[in-house]
mmCIF file of C-alpha atoms and ligand atoms in Angstrom:
data_model
loop_
_atom_site.group_PDB
_atom_site.id
_atom_site.type_symbol
_atom_site.label_atom_id
_atom_site.label_comp_id
_atom_site.label_asym_id
_atom_site.label_seq_id
_atom_site.Cartn_x
_atom_site.Cartn_y
_atom_site.Cartn_z
ATOM 1 C CA MET G 1 21.785 -14.274 2.275
ATOM 2 C CA ASN G 2 19.065 -12.654 -0.252
ATOM 3 C CA LEU G 3 20.790 -11.360 -2.755
ATOM 4 C CA PRO G 4 19.486 -9.130 -6.339
ATOM 5 C CA ALA G 5 18.680 -11.145 -9.565
ATOM 6 C CA PRO G 6 21.758 -11.375 -12.020
ATOM 7 C CA HIS G 7 21.276 -9.473 -14.587
ATOM 8 C CA CYS G 8 23.414 -8.565 -18.025
ATOM 9 C CA ALA G 9 26.053 -6.611 -17.087
ATOM 10 C CA ALA G 10 27.365 -8.844 -13.796
ATOM 11 C CA PRO G 11 30.144 -10.753 -13.692
ATOM 12 C CA ILE G 12 30.904 -14.511 -14.808
ATOM 13 C CA GLY G 13 32.886 -16.110 -12.095
ATOM 14 C CA ILE G 14 35.186 -18.359 -13.328
ATOM 15 C CA PHE G 15 37.065 -20.735 -10.807
ATOM 16 C CA ASP G 16 39.634 -23.132 -10.528
ATOM 17 C CA SER G 17 42.217 -24.951 -7.797
ATOM 18 C CA GLY G 18 45.173 -22.691 -9.475
ATOM 19 C CA LEU G 19 46.264 -21.256 -12.690
ATOM 20 C CA GLY G 20 45.402 -23.803 -14.917
ATOM 21 C CA GLY G 21 41.870 -22.213 -15.341
ATOM 22 C CA LEU G 22 43.195 -19.354 -16.783
ATOM 23 C CA SER G 23 43.613 -21.290 -20.209
ATOM 24 C CA VAL G 24 39.594 -20.912 -19.876
ATOM 25 C CA LEU G 25 39.133 -17.387 -18.890
ATOM 26 C CA ARG G 26 41.754 -16.601 -22.243
ATOM 27 C CA ALA G 27 38.848 -18.657 -24.653
ATOM 28 C CA VAL G 28 36.107 -16.942 -22.301
ATOM 29 C CA ARG G 29 37.895 -13.128 -23.242
ATOM 30 C CA ALA G 30 38.326 -14.014 -26.886
ATOM 31 C CA GLN G 31 34.877 -15.339 -27.414
ATOM 32 C CA LEU G 32 32.800 -13.014 -25.204
ATOM 33 C CA PRO G 33 34.709 -9.751 -24.935
ATOM 34 C CA ALA G 34 31.769 -7.872 -23.414
ATOM 35 C CA GLU G 35 31.693 -9.837 -20.437
ATOM 36 C CA GLN G 36 33.166 -9.092 -17.212
ATOM 37 C CA LEU G 37 35.022 -11.967 -15.368
ATOM 38 C CA VAL G 38 36.065 -12.639 -11.773
ATOM 39 C CA TYR G 39 38.539 -15.320 -11.342
ATOM 40 C CA VAL G 40 39.444 -17.140 -8.296
ATOM 41 C CA ALA G 41 42.241 -19.316 -8.096
ATOM 42 C CA ASP G 42 42.175 -21.559 -4.778
ATOM 43 C CA SER G 43 45.969 -21.536 -5.093
ATOM 44 C CA ARG G 44 46.021 -22.194 -1.262
ATOM 45 C CA TYR G 45 44.944 -25.558 -1.346
ATOM 46 C CA ALA G 46 46.051 -26.855 -4.593
ATOM 47 C CA PRO G 47 46.525 -28.862 -5.937
ATOM 48 C CA TYR G 48 43.163 -30.615 -5.671
ATOM 49 C CA GLY G 49 44.304 -33.953 -7.542
ATOM 50 C CA GLN G 50 45.707 -35.099 -4.589
ATOM 51 C CA ARG G 51 42.520 -33.791 -1.851
ATOM 52 C CA ASP G 52 39.535 -36.451 -1.180
ATOM 53 C CA ASP G 53 36.612 -35.872 -2.828
ATOM 54 C CA ASP G 54 34.342 -34.076 0.032
ATOM 55 C CA PHE G 55 37.330 -31.459 0.160
ATOM 56 C CA ILE G 56 37.078 -31.100 -3.371
ATOM 57 C CA ALA G 57 32.995 -30.677 -3.346
ATOM 58 C CA ASP G 58 33.336 -28.176 -0.137
ATOM 59 C CA ARG G 59 35.792 -26.110 -1.973
ATOM 60 C CA THR G 60 33.884 -25.667 -5.377
ATOM 61 C CA LEU G 61 30.776 -25.068 -3.387
ATOM 62 C CA ALA G 62 32.162 -22.262 -0.848
ATOM 63 C CA ILE G 63 33.882 -20.525 -4.013
ATOM 64 C CA GLY G 64 30.601 -20.569 -5.596
ATOM 65 C CA GLU G 65 28.589 -19.221 -3.038
ATOM 66 C CA TRP G 66 31.344 -16.839 -2.408
ATOM 67 C CA LEU G 67 31.169 -15.659 -6.146
ATOM 68 C CA VAL G 68 27.321 -15.728 -5.982
ATOM 69 C CA ALA G 69 28.093 -12.729 -2.978
ATOM 70 C CA GLN G 70 30.240 -11.061 -5.582
ATOM 71 C CA GLY G 71 27.180 -10.629 -7.681
ATOM 72 C CA ALA G 72 28.221 -13.334 -10.382
ATOM 73 C CA LYS G 73 25.425 -14.208 -12.938
ATOM 74 C CA ALA G 74 26.684 -17.658 -13.937
ATOM 75 C CA LEU G 75 30.160 -20.005 -12.851
ATOM 76 C CA VAL G 76 32.458 -21.523 -14.750
ATOM 77 C CA VAL G 77 33.783 -24.296 -12.882
ATOM 78 C CA ALA G 78 37.285 -24.485 -15.082
ATOM 79 C CA CYS G 79 38.744 -27.521 -13.612
ATOM 80 C CA ASN G 80 38.020 -30.929 -14.812
ATOM 81 C CA THR G 81 38.958 -32.887 -11.186
ATOM 82 C CA ALA G 82 36.202 -29.840 -9.465
ATOM 83 C CA THR G 83 33.786 -30.871 -12.208
ATOM 84 C CA ALA G 84 34.267 -34.260 -12.177
ATOM 85 C CA GLN G 85 33.785 -34.895 -8.338
ATOM 86 C CA SER G 86 31.238 -32.001 -7.598
ATOM 87 C CA ILE G 87 29.700 -30.709 -10.192
ATOM 88 C CA GLU G 88 26.057 -32.287 -9.654
ATOM 89 C CA PHE G 89 26.458 -31.420 -6.043
ATOM 90 C CA VAL G 90 27.084 -27.830 -6.362
ATOM 91 C CA ARG G 91 24.536 -27.181 -9.547
ATOM 92 C CA ALA G 92 22.197 -28.264 -7.274
ATOM 93 C CA ARG G 93 22.657 -25.741 -4.739
ATOM 94 C CA LEU G 94 23.694 -22.551 -6.342
ATOM 95 C CA SER G 95 20.869 -19.917 -7.863
ATOM 96 C CA ILE G 96 23.078 -19.330 -10.832
ATOM 97 C CA PRO G 97 24.140 -21.323 -14.103
ATOM 98 C CA LEU G 98 26.622 -23.777 -14.101
ATOM 99 C CA VAL G 99 29.341 -24.650 -16.828
ATOM 100 C CA GLY G 100 31.722 -27.458 -16.128
ATOM 101 C CA VAL G 101 34.927 -28.696 -18.102
ATOM 102 C CA GLU G 102 35.449 -32.204 -19.043
ATOM 103 C CA PRO G 103 38.397 -34.387 -20.685
ATOM 104 C CA GLY G 104 38.070 -33.780 -24.890
ATOM 105 C CA VAL G 105 37.363 -37.752 -25.503
ATOM 106 C CA LYS G 106 34.863 -36.856 -27.926
ATOM 107 C CA PRO G 107 36.432 -34.429 -29.993
ATOM 108 C CA ALA G 108 39.458 -37.053 -29.768
ATOM 109 C CA ALA G 109 37.073 -39.679 -30.542
ATOM 110 C CA GLN G 110 36.154 -37.848 -33.889
ATOM 111 C CA LEU G 111 39.607 -36.775 -34.615
ATOM 112 C CA SER G 112 42.216 -39.949 -34.066
ATOM 113 C CA LYS G 113 42.705 -41.367 -37.283
ATOM 114 C CA SER G 114 44.776 -44.417 -35.267
ATOM 115 C CA ARG G 115 42.052 -45.128 -33.186
ATOM 116 C CA VAL G 116 44.412 -44.417 -29.918
ATOM 117 C CA ALA G 117 44.446 -41.498 -28.370
ATOM 118 C CA GLY G 118 45.914 -40.694 -24.947
ATOM 119 C CA VAL G 119 44.377 -38.665 -21.878
ATOM 120 C CA LEU G 120 46.556 -36.788 -19.327
ATOM 121 C CA ALA G 121 44.445 -35.808 -16.618
ATOM 122 C CA THR G 122 44.747 -35.477 -12.786
ATOM 123 C CA GLN G 123 44.357 -38.957 -10.885
ATOM 124 C CA VAL G 124 40.961 -37.983 -9.256
ATOM 125 C CA THR G 125 39.579 -37.456 -12.439
ATOM 126 C CA LEU G 126 40.482 -40.285 -14.333
ATOM 127 C CA ARG G 127 39.242 -42.508 -11.604
ATOM 128 C CA SER G 128 35.954 -40.406 -11.390
ATOM 129 C CA ALA G 129 32.438 -42.038 -12.538
ATOM 130 C CA ARG G 130 32.403 -39.080 -14.489
ATOM 131 C CA PHE G 131 35.155 -39.782 -16.787
ATOM 132 C CA GLN G 132 34.414 -43.617 -16.952
ATOM 133 C CA ALA G 133 31.088 -42.797 -18.082
ATOM 134 C CA LEU G 134 32.114 -39.980 -20.620
ATOM 135 C CA VAL G 135 34.965 -43.003 -22.198
ATOM 136 C CA ALA G 136 32.015 -45.665 -22.345
ATOM 137 C CA ARG G 137 29.804 -43.041 -24.117
ATOM 138 C CA HIS G 138 32.027 -41.703 -26.761
ATOM 139 C CA ALA G 139 35.132 -43.787 -26.968
ATOM 140 C CA ASP G 140 33.206 -46.908 -28.720
ATOM 141 C CA ASP G 141 36.380 -48.235 -31.145
ATOM 142 C CA LEU G 142 38.594 -45.667 -29.918
ATOM 143 C CA ARG G 143 41.465 -47.089 -27.350
ATOM 144 C CA VAL G 144 41.803 -44.804 -24.585
ATOM 145 C CA LEU G 145 45.356 -44.817 -23.083
ATOM 146 C CA CYS G 146 44.863 -43.063 -19.569
ATOM 147 C CA GLN G 147 47.754 -41.237 -17.930
ATOM 148 C CA PRO G 148 47.813 -39.528 -14.654
ATOM 149 C CA GLY G 149 49.638 -35.884 -14.998
ATOM 150 C CA HIS G 150 51.711 -36.139 -11.576
ATOM 151 C CA GLY G 151 53.608 -33.044 -10.918
ATOM 152 C CA LEU G 152 52.318 -31.239 -13.810
ATOM 153 C CA VAL G 153 50.010 -28.938 -11.834
ATOM 154 C CA GLU G 154 52.716 -28.271 -9.337
ATOM 155 C CA ALA G 155 55.059 -27.121 -12.288
ATOM 156 C CA VAL G 156 52.734 -24.823 -13.677
ATOM 157 C CA GLU G 157 51.529 -23.404 -10.236
ATOM 158 C CA ARG G 158 55.085 -22.457 -9.931
ATOM 159 C CA CYS G 159 55.267 -20.559 -13.285
ATOM 160 C CA ASP G 160 57.740 -23.631 -14.852
ATOM 161 C CA ILE G 161 56.241 -24.712 -18.214
ATOM 162 C CA GLY G 162 59.662 -25.700 -19.957
ATOM 163 C CA SER G 163 61.981 -26.430 -17.898
ATOM 164 C CA PRO G 164 63.999 -29.425 -18.600
ATOM 165 C CA GLU G 165 62.964 -31.370 -15.796
ATOM 166 C CA LEU G 166 59.300 -30.528 -16.950
ATOM 167 C CA VAL G 167 59.857 -31.992 -20.513
ATOM 168 C CA ALA G 168 61.505 -34.919 -18.838
ATOM 169 C CA LEU G 169 59.055 -35.512 -16.685
ATOM 170 C CA LEU G 170 56.428 -34.642 -19.792
ATOM 171 C CA ARG G 171 58.106 -37.039 -22.126
ATOM 172 C CA GLY G 172 57.838 -40.124 -19.519
ATOM 173 C CA TYR G 173 53.887 -39.452 -19.656
ATOM 174 C CA VAL G 174 53.636 -39.035 -23.466
ATOM 175 C CA GLN G 175 56.304 -41.376 -25.297
ATOM 176 C CA PRO G 176 54.684 -44.229 -24.233
ATOM 177 C CA MET G 177 51.266 -43.136 -25.582
ATOM 178 C CA LEU G 178 53.185 -42.482 -28.930
ATOM 179 C CA ASP G 179 54.645 -46.160 -28.764
ATOM 180 C CA ALA G 180 51.245 -47.312 -28.495
ATOM 181 C CA GLY G 181 50.400 -45.844 -31.509
ATOM 182 C CA ALA G 182 48.691 -42.508 -30.205
ATOM 183 C CA ASP G 183 48.074 -39.339 -32.554
ATOM 184 C CA THR G 184 45.491 -37.499 -30.405
ATOM 185 C CA LEU G 185 46.411 -36.120 -26.713
ATOM 186 C CA VAL G 186 43.656 -34.681 -24.712
ATOM 187 C CA LEU G 187 44.589 -32.327 -22.290
ATOM 188 C CA GLY G 188 42.091 -33.235 -19.405
ATOM 189 C CA CYS G 189 43.517 -30.717 -16.671
ATOM 190 C CA THR G 190 42.558 -26.842 -17.698
ATOM 191 C CA HIS G 191 46.419 -26.433 -16.627
ATOM 192 C CA TYR G 192 47.527 -28.432 -19.168
ATOM 193 C CA PRO G 193 47.210 -25.884 -22.478
ATOM 194 C CA PHE G 194 50.210 -23.590 -20.839
ATOM 195 C CA LEU G 195 52.479 -27.108 -21.661
ATOM 196 C CA ASP G 196 51.368 -27.121 -24.882
ATOM 197 C CA THR G 197 54.597 -25.734 -25.899
ATOM 198 C CA ALA G 198 56.549 -28.399 -24.098
ATOM 199 C CA ILE G 199 54.611 -31.110 -25.273
ATOM 200 C CA ARG G 200 54.856 -30.188 -28.704
ATOM 201 C CA SER G 201 58.931 -30.056 -27.853
ATOM 202 C CA ILE G 202 58.723 -34.025 -27.655
ATOM 203 C CA VAL G 203 55.651 -34.590 -29.887
ATOM 204 C CA GLY G 204 56.216 -32.799 -33.267
ATOM 205 C CA GLU G 205 53.207 -32.851 -35.769
ATOM 206 C CA ARG G 206 52.639 -36.272 -34.656
ATOM 207 C CA MET G 207 49.695 -35.793 -32.282
ATOM 208 C CA THR G 208 46.691 -33.532 -32.200
ATOM 209 C CA LEU G 209 46.094 -31.736 -29.070
ATOM 210 C CA VAL G 210 42.757 -31.388 -27.535
ATOM 211 C CA ASP G 211 42.435 -28.424 -25.408
ATOM 212 C CA THR G 212 38.153 -27.731 -25.059
ATOM 213 C CA SER G 213 38.691 -24.327 -23.383
ATOM 214 C CA ILE G 214 37.126 -22.530 -26.874
ATOM 215 C CA ALA G 215 34.313 -25.267 -26.998
ATOM 216 C CA ILE G 216 33.470 -24.318 -23.157
ATOM 217 C CA ALA G 217 33.275 -20.423 -24.397
ATOM 218 C CA ARG G 218 30.883 -21.570 -26.646
ATOM 219 C CA GLN G 219 28.945 -23.460 -24.328
ATOM 220 C CA LEU G 220 28.665 -20.639 -21.957
ATOM 221 C CA GLU G 221 27.807 -18.286 -24.641
ATOM 222 C CA ARG G 222 24.780 -20.571 -25.077
ATOM 223 C CA VAL G 223 24.117 -21.140 -21.745
ATOM 224 C CA LEU G 224 23.729 -17.641 -21.280
ATOM 225 C CA ASP G 225 21.973 -16.966 -24.401
ATOM 226 C CA GLN G 226 19.421 -19.459 -23.038
ATOM 227 C CA HIS G 227 18.702 -17.219 -19.690
ATOM 228 C CA GLY G 228 18.690 -14.253 -21.470
ATOM 229 C CA LEU G 229 22.299 -13.138 -19.890
ATOM 230 C CA ARG G 230 24.428 -12.144 -22.612
ATOM 231 C CA ALA G 231 26.322 -8.775 -21.825
ATOM 232 C CA THR G 232 26.467 -6.283 -25.064
ATOM 233 C CA ALA G 233 28.910 -3.754 -25.628
ATOM 234 C CA ALA G 234 26.365 -1.445 -24.506
ATOM 235 C CA ASP G 235 27.127 -2.837 -20.771
ATOM 236 C CA GLY G 236 30.802 -1.947 -20.982
ATOM 237 C CA GLU G 237 32.746 1.097 -22.161
ATOM 238 C CA SER G 238 35.011 -0.667 -24.462
ATOM 239 C CA THR G 239 34.882 -4.279 -25.819
ATOM 240 C CA GLU G 240 38.688 -4.623 -26.726
ATOM 241 C CA PRO G 241 40.194 -7.376 -24.458
ATOM 242 C CA ALA G 242 43.401 -5.646 -24.508
ATOM 243 C CA ALA G 243 42.353 -1.933 -23.799
ATOM 244 C CA ASN G 244 40.222 -3.313 -20.829
ATOM 245 C CA PRO G 245 41.007 -6.797 -19.227
ATOM 246 C CA ARG G 246 37.423 -6.294 -17.718
ATOM 247 C CA ALA G 247 38.480 -9.279 -15.312
ATOM 248 C CA ARG G 248 39.238 -9.039 -11.630
ATOM 249 C CA PHE G 249 41.708 -11.663 -10.600
ATOM 250 C CA CYS G 250 41.514 -13.264 -6.919
ATOM 251 C CA SER G 251 43.993 -15.547 -5.004
ATOM 252 C CA THR G 252 43.114 -17.326 -2.152
ATOM 253 C CA SER G 253 47.278 -17.600 -1.648
ATOM 254 C CA ASP G 254 49.836 -14.587 -2.025
ATOM 255 C CA GLY G 255 48.435 -14.080 -5.923
ATOM 256 C CA ALA G 256 51.950 -13.629 -6.981
ATOM 257 C CA HIS G 257 52.272 -16.486 -9.296
ATOM 258 C CA LEU G 258 48.620 -15.861 -10.538
ATOM 259 C CA ARG G 259 49.535 -11.975 -11.275
ATOM 260 C CA ALA G 260 53.059 -13.615 -13.498
ATOM 261 C CA LEU G 261 51.199 -16.013 -15.299
ATOM 262 C CA ALA G 262 48.302 -13.623 -16.433
ATOM 263 C CA ALA G 263 50.902 -11.245 -18.089
ATOM 264 C CA ALA G 264 53.487 -13.820 -19.170
ATOM 265 C CA LEU G 265 50.779 -16.013 -21.495
ATOM 266 C CA LEU G 266 47.750 -14.082 -21.207
ATOM 267 C CA GLY G 267 49.581 -10.547 -21.576
ATOM 268 C CA ILE G 268 47.180 -8.925 -18.646
ATOM 269 C CA GLU G 269 48.824 -6.713 -16.705
ATOM 270 C CA ALA G 270 46.584 -6.856 -13.632
ATOM 271 C CA PRO G 271 46.387 -6.606 -9.939
ATOM 272 C CA VAL G 272 45.682 -9.578 -8.029
ATOM 273 C CA GLU G 273 43.503 -9.735 -4.435
ATOM 274 C CA CYS G 274 44.072 -11.886 -2.197
ATOM 275 C CA VAL G 275 40.777 -13.427 -0.699
ATOM 276 C CA GLN G 276 39.690 -15.485 1.862
ATOM 277 C CA ILE G 277 37.078 -18.162 1.415
ATOM 278 C CA PRO G 278 36.702 -20.450 4.566
ATOM 279 C CA SER G 279 34.715 -23.445 4.242
ATOM 280 C CA ARG G 280 33.904 -26.514 6.714
ATOM 281 C CA ARG G 281 37.158 -28.305 5.713
ATOM 282 C CA THR G 282 39.715 -25.457 5.723
ATOM 283 C CA ARG G 283 38.521 -24.582 9.253
ATOM 284 C CA GLU G 284 39.073 -27.598 10.126
ATOM 285 C CA LEU G 285 42.814 -28.266 8.759
ATOM 286 C CA GLU G 286 43.698 -24.510 10.059
ATOM 287 C CA GLY G 287 42.319 -25.589 13.290
ATOM 288 C CA ASN G 288 43.927 -28.867 13.832
ATOM 289 C CA ALA G 289 47.640 -26.553 12.666
ATOM 290 C CA ALA G 290 46.425 -23.960 15.315
HETATM 291 N N1 DGL V 1 43.352 -27.310 -13.157
HETATM 292 C C1 DGL V 1 42.446 -28.916 -12.831
HETATM 293 C C2 DGL V 1 41.507 -29.623 -13.433
HETATM 294 O O1 DGL V 1 41.527 -29.409 -14.346
HETATM 295 C C3 DGL V 1 43.955 -28.841 -11.501
HETATM 296 C C4 DGL V 1 43.499 -29.693 -11.051
HETATM 297 C C5 DGL V 1 44.038 -29.884 -9.259
HETATM 298 O O2 DGL V 1 44.433 -28.861 -9.110
HETATM 299 O O3 DGL V 1 45.048 -31.058 -9.106
HETATM 300 O O4 DGL V 1 41.793 -30.695 -13.109
#
């Protein structure tokens, strides 16, 4: 496929297995208000945390290619799980710059006074070689308590960010960290920043919560500058996020939850396009189901 070279006014693609990447989109809008954004939630196949590595790489590449075909000038893989499993594979196959996300072990090592930090992330992220290398590189004298957040992505996907059941589930993950002396909690999945109020209701001020979305937005800004791809105010009619969301929302599911969460948590009232992005593995899945 021959596509024109992306230009400054082209959109940035942001992708997650589901709704979690909205926490990254929120930071990108604040940092880069002149940019057009296209968000893809692969909610039909979420959560990725229970998928095999090949499935995650297959979906990440298919959605990256789809976003390139939509004219994206850069791609943010706003999913720790997809980044951990497939960023190098996808980077080698796409023609646009990529920015991934990873759990904030480095900032936790800088922030923790007790030298004990918890990391809440998906099982796939925690067992990945990329995460193990991150801990080996930055943890040094920091004791890192890794806890898979089973059930948390599913809760956010159904727009549950504060039910008593969810708080009880979170308490089971976080209380043992507090008991072990942790003063820092890394939110190692982009769905989890939407649970910050629920987490605060358990930990109070005893823990610093590490959310890397602002750092990712700054990294994206640097990458755009390096490639001469940053939009200026002149590329759009308004740089005021509230006046002009400058974002297109797409979901591989029915989109109702994406629309609800964008409205409730980001204050963006936008239609959601239902898109089909088939890939080798989903063709196999759906072929077998037929
Ligand atoms: N938001 C994704 C992440 O950052 C969730 C992965 C999943 O779907 O399990 O890891």
